[in-house]
CSV table of C-alpha atoms in Angstrom, one decimal:
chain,number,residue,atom,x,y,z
A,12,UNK,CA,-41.8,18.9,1.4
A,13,UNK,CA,-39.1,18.3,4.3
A,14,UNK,CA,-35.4,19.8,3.4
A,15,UNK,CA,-32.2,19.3,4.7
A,16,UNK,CA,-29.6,21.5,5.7
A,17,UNK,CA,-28.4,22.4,2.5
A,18,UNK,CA,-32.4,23.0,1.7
A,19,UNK,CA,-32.5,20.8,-1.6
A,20,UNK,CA,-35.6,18.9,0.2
A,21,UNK,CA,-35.4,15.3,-0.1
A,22,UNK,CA,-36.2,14.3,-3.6
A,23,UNK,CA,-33.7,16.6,-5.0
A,24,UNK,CA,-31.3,15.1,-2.3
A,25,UNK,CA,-31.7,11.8,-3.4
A,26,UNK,CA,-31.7,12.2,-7.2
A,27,UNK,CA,-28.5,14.6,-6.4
A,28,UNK,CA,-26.3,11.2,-5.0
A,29,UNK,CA,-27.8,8.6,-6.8
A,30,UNK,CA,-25.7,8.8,-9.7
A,31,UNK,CA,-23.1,8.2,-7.2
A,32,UNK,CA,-24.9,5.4,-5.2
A,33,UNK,CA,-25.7,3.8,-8.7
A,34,UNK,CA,-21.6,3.7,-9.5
A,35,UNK,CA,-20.7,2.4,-6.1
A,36,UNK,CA,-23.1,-0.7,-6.0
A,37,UNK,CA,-22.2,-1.5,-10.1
A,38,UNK,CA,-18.6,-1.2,-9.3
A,39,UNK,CA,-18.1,-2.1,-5.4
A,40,UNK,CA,-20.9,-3.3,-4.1
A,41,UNK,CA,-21.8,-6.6,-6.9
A,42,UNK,CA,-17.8,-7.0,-7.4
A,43,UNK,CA,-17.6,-7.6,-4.2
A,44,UNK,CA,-20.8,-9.9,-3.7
A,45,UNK,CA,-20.0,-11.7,-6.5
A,46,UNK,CA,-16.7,-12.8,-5.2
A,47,UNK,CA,-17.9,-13.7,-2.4
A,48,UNK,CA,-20.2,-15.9,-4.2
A,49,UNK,CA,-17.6,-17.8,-6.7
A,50,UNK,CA,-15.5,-18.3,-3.5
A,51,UNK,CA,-18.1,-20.5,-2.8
A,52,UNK,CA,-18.0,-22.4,-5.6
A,53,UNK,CA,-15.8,-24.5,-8.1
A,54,UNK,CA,-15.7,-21.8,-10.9
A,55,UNK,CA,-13.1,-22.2,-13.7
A,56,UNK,CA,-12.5,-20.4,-16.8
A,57,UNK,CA,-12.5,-23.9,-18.8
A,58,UNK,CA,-14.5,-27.2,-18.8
A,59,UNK,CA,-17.7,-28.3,-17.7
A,60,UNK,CA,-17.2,-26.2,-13.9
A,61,UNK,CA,-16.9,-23.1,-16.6
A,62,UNK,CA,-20.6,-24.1,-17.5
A,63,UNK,CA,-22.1,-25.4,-14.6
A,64,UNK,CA,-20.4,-24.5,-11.5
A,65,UNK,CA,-20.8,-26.1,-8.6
A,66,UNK,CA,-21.1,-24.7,-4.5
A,67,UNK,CA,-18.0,-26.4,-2.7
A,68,UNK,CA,-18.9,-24.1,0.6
A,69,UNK,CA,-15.7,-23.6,2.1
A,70,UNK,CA,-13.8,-25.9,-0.1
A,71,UNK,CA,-11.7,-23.5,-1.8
A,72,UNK,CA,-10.7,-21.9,1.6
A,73,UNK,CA,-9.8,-24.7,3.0
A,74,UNK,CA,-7.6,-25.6,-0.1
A,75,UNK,CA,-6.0,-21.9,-0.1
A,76,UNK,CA,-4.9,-22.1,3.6
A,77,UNK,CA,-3.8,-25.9,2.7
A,78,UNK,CA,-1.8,-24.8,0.0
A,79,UNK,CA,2.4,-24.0,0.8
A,80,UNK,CA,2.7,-21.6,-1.9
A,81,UNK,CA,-0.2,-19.7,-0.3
A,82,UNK,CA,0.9,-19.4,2.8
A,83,UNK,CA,4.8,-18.4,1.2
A,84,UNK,CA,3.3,-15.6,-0.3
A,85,UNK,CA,1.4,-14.7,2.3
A,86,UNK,CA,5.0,-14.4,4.3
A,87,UNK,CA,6.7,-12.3,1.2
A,88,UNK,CA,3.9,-9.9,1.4
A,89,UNK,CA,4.0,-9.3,5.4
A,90,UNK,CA,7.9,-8.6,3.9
A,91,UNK,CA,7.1,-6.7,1.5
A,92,UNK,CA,4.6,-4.6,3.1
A,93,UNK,CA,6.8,-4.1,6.5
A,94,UNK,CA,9.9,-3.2,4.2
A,95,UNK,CA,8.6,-1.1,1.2
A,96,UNK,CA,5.6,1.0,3.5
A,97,UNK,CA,6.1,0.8,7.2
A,98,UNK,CA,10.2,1.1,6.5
A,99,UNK,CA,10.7,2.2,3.6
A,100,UNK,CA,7.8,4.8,2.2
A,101,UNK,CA,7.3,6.1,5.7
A,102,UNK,CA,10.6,6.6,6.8
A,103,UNK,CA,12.0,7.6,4.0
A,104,UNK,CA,8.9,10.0,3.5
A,105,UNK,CA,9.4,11.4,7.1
A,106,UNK,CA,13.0,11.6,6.5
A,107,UNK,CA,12.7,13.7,3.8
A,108,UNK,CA,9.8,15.8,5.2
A,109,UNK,CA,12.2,16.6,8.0
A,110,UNK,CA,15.2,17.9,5.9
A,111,UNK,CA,13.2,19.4,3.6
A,112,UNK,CA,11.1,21.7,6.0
A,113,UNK,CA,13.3,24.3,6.6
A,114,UNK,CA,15.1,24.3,3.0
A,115,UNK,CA,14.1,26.5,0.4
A,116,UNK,CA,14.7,27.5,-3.0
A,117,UNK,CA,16.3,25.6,-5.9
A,118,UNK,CA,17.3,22.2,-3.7
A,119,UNK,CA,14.0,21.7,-2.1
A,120,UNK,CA,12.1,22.2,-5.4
A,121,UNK,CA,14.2,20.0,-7.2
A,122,UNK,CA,13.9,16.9,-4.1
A,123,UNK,CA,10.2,17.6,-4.2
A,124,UNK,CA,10.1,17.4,-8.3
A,125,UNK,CA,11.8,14.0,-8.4
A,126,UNK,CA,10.0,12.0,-5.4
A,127,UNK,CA,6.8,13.7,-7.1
A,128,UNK,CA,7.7,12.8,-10.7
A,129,UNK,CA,8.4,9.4,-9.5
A,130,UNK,CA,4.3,9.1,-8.4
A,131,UNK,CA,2.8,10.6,-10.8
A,132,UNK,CA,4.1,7.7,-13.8
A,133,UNK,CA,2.0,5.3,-14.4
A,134,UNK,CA,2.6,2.2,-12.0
A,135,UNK,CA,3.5,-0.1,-15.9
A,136,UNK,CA,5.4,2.3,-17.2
A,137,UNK,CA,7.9,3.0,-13.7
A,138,UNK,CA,8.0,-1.2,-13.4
A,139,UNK,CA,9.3,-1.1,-17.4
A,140,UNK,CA,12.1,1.6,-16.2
A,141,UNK,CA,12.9,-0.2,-13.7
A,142,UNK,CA,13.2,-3.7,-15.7
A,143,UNK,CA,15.6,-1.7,-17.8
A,144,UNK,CA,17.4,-0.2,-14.9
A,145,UNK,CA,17.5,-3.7,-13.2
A,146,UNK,CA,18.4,-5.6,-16.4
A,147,UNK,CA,21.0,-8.3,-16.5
A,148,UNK,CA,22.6,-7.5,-19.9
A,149,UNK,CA,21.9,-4.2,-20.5
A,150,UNK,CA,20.9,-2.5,-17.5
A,151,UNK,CA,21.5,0.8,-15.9
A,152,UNK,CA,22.5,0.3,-12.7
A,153,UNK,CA,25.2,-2.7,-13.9
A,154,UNK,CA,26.8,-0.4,-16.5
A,155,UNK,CA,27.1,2.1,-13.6
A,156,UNK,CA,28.6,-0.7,-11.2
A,157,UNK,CA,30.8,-2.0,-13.7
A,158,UNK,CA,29.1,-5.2,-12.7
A,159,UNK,CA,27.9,-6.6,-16.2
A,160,UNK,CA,25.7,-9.8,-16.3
A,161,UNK,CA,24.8,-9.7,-12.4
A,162,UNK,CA,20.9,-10.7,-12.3
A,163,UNK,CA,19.4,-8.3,-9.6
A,164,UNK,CA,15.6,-9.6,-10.5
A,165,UNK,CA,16.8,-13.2,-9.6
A,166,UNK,CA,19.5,-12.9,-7.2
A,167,UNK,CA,17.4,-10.5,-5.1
A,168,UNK,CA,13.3,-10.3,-6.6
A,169,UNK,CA,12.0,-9.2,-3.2
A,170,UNK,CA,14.9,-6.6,-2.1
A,171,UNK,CA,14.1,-5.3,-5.8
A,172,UNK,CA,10.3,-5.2,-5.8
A,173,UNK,CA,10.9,-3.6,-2.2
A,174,UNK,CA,13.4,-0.9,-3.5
A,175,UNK,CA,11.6,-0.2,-6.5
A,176,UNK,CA,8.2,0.8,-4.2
A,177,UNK,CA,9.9,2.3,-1.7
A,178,UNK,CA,11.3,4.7,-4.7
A,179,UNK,CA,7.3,4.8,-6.5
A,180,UNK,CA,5.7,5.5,-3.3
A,181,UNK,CA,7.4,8.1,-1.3
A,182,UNK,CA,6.2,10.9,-2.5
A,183,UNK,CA,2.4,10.3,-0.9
A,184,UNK,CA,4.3,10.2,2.7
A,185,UNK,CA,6.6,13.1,2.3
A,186,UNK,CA,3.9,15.3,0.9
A,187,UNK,CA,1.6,14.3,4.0
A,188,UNK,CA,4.5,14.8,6.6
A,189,UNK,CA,5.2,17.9,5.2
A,190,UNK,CA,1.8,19.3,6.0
A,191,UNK,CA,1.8,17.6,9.0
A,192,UNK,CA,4.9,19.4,10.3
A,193,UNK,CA,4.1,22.6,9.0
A,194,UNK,CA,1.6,22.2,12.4
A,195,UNK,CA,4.1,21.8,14.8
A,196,UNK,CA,4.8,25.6,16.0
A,197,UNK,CA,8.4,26.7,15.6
A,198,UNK,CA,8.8,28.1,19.3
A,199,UNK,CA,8.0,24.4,20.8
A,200,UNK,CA,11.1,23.0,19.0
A,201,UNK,CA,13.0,26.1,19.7
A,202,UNK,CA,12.1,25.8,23.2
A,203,UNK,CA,13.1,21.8,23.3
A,204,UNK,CA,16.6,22.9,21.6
A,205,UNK,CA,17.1,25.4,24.2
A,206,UNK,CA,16.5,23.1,26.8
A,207,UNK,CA,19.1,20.7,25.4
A,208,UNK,CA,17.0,18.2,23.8
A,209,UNK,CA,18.7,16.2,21.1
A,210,UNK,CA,17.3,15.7,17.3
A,211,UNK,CA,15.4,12.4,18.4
A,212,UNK,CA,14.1,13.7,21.9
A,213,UNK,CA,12.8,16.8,20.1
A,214,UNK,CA,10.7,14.0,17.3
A,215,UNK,CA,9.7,11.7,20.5
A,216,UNK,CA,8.9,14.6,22.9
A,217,UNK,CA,7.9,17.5,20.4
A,218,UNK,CA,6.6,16.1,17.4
A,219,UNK,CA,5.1,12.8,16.8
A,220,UNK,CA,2.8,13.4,20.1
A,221,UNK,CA,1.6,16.2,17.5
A,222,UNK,CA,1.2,14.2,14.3
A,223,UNK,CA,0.5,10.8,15.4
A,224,UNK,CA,-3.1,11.3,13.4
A,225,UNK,CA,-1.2,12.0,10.4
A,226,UNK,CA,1.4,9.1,10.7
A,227,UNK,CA,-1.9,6.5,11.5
A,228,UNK,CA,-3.2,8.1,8.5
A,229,UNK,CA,-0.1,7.3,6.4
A,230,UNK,CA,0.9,3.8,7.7
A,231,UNK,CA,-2.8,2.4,7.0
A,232,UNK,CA,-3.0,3.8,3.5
A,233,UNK,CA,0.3,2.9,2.0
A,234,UNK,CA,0.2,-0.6,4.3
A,235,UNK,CA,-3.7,-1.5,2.1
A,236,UNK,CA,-2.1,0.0,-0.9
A,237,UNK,CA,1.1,-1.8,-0.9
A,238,UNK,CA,-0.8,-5.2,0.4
A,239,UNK,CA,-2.8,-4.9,-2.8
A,240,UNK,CA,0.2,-3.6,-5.3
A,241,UNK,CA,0.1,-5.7,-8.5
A,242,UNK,CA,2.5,-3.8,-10.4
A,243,UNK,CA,5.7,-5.7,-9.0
A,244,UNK,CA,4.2,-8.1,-11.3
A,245,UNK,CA,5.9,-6.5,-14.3
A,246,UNK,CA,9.4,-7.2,-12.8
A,247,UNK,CA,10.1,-10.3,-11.9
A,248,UNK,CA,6.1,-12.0,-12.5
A,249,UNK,CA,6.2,-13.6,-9.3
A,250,UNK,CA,9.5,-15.5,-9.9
A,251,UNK,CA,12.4,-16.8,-9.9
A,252,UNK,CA,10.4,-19.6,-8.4
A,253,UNK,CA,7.9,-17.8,-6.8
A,254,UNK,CA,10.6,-15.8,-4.6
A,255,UNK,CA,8.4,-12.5,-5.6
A,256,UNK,CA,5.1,-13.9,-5.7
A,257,UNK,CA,3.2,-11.3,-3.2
A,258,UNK,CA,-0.6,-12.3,-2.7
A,259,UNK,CA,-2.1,-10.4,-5.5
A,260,UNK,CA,0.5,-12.4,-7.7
A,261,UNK,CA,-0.6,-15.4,-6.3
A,262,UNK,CA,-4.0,-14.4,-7.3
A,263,UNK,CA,-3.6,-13.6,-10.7
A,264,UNK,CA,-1.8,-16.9,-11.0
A,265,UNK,CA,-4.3,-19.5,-9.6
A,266,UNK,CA,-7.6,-17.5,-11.0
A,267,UNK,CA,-6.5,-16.9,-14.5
A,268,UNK,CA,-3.1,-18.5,-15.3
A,269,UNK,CA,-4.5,-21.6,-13.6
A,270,UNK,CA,-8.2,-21.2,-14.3
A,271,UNK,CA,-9.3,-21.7,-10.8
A,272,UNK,CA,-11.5,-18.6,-10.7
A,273,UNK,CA,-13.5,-20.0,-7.6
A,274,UNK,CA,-10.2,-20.5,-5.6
A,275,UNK,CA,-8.8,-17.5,-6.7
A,276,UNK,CA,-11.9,-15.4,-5.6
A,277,UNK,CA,-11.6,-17.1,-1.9
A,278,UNK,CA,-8.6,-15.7,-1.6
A,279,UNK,CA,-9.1,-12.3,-3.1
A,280,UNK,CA,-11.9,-12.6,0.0
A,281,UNK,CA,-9.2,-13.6,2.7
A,282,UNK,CA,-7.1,-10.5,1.2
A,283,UNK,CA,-10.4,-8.3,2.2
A,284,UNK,CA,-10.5,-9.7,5.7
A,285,UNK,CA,-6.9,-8.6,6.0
A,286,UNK,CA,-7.7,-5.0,4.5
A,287,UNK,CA,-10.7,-5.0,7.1
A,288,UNK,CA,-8.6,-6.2,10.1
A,289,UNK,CA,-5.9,-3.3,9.1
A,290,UNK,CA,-8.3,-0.6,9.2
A,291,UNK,CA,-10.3,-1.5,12.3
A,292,UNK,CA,-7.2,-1.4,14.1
A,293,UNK,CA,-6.5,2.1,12.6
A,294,UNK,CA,-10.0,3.1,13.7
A,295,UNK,CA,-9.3,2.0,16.9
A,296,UNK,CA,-5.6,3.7,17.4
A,297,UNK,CA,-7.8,6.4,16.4
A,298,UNK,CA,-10.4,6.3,18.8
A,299,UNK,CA,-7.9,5.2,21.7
A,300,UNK,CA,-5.9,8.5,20.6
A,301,UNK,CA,-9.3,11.0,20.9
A,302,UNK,CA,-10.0,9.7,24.5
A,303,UNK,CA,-6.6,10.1,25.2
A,304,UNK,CA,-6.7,13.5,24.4
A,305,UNK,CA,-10.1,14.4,26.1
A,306,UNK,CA,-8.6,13.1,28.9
A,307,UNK,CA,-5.4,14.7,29.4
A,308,UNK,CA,-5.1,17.1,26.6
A,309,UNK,CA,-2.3,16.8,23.1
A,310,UNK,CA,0.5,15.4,25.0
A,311,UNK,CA,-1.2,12.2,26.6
């Protein structure tokens, strides 16, 4: 009987990750051909399409990219991803990283507590705390302003849904920054300092040549996890008239407030492409980054 290199031989090997195999196609693999296929097609949750649906081929594409309110919340998610990840989570995250790495004590366990405590809540239960921070009458934040009745959900739904993730998802990028930066040796920064280089030559110079990996890493995770982030839902539900209404938003409301399950699922496809076209680029930055470095070692 052949074996691999762990020396299960190959039966055991297979029966050992097909358990695993078994969950990936019930759970990724048919969701995700099966949405494909009602993309196809004039599915609705109602009526005689419910029963018998019919193939439209690229009907409901063609309708998506037709539609205004599509391509509006396309626009608010580019926003809200660029603002809440790229700007906010990542700077922020770095930001705080940076501070944080030579601190110690009582003040850096009590940063890292609160930007941690923030992403460990559940996503509904951090959007209801922020709908009662955000409230109109009774809110936090208005009783601290001494601003009562001002309507921050519908005088600004997209700077809020931004400041509310930037605040959720922070944590992720500080924590990976701060291991990233814990591999940047002291005596190169010491050494820039002593040569006279500022704060931002000594992070252009020093230290993002040495974490760029790390901040590729970051950008494409939180960028596919914001672009996919439902939970602003729970603050303003897409409104005031559609203002918020991010793609997955959008999704939720033609599939199942609207019933057009078959439109709904084209979309949810178009949102894949977009996933797929972020991380190919990643992969590439990555590659592009490896041959940079086999050529002309960590600083090219």
């Amino acid at each position: 009987m052949s074996t691999d290199a762990a020396g299960l031989g190959k039966g055991r090997a297979v029966a050992f990750v097909l358990p695993a195999l078994v969950l990936i196609a019930v759970f990724l693999i048919f969701p995700a051909l099966w949405t494909i296929y009602l993309g196809l097609t004039d599915y609705r949750l109602t009526g005689l399409a419910a029963a018998e649906p019919r193939v439209v081929g690229l009907g409901n594409y063609a309708a998506a990219l037709s539609d205004p309110r599509f391509r509006t919340s396309l626009w608010l998610t580019v926003l809200y991803v660029g603002g809440s990840a790229i700007i906010g989570q990542a700077g922020l995250g770095f930001t705080l990283a940076w501070i944080l790495r030579t601190r110690g004590g009582p003040v850096r366990r009590a940063v890292e507590g609160v930007v941690l405590l923030s992403w460990i809540l559940p996503s509904a239960v951090v959007g209801f705390l922020w709908f009662a921070l955000l409230d109109r009458d009774d809110g936090t934040l208005n009783a601290l302003l001494h601003t009562p009745g001002f309507a921050w959900l519908l005088d600004y739904p997209l700077l809020s849904i931004i400041v509310f993730n930037v605040w959720r998802g922070t944590a992720f990028s500080m924590m990976l920054y701060a291991a990233a930066l814990e591999t940047v040796p002291p005596s190169h920064l010491e050494t820039a300092r002593l040569a006279g280089a500022s704060v931002p030559q000594q992070l252009r110079d020093v230290v993002l040549p040495r974490i760029r990996r790390h901040v590729l890493t970051n950008l494409l995770l939180i960028s596919l996890w914001t672009f996919n982030d439902f939970t602003p839902f729970v603050l303003t539900g897409g409104g005031p008239e559609g203002r918020s209404e991010i793609l997955p938003v959008y999704v939720y409301r033609v599939a199942l407030r609207d019933g057009q399950l078959g439109v709904g699922a084209a979309i949810s496809f178009l949102i894949l492409l977009v996933n797929l076209v972020f991380a190919l680029a990643y992969l590439r930055l990555l590659r592009d980054r490896r041959e940079a470095l086999a050529a002309g070692g960590p600083h090219a």
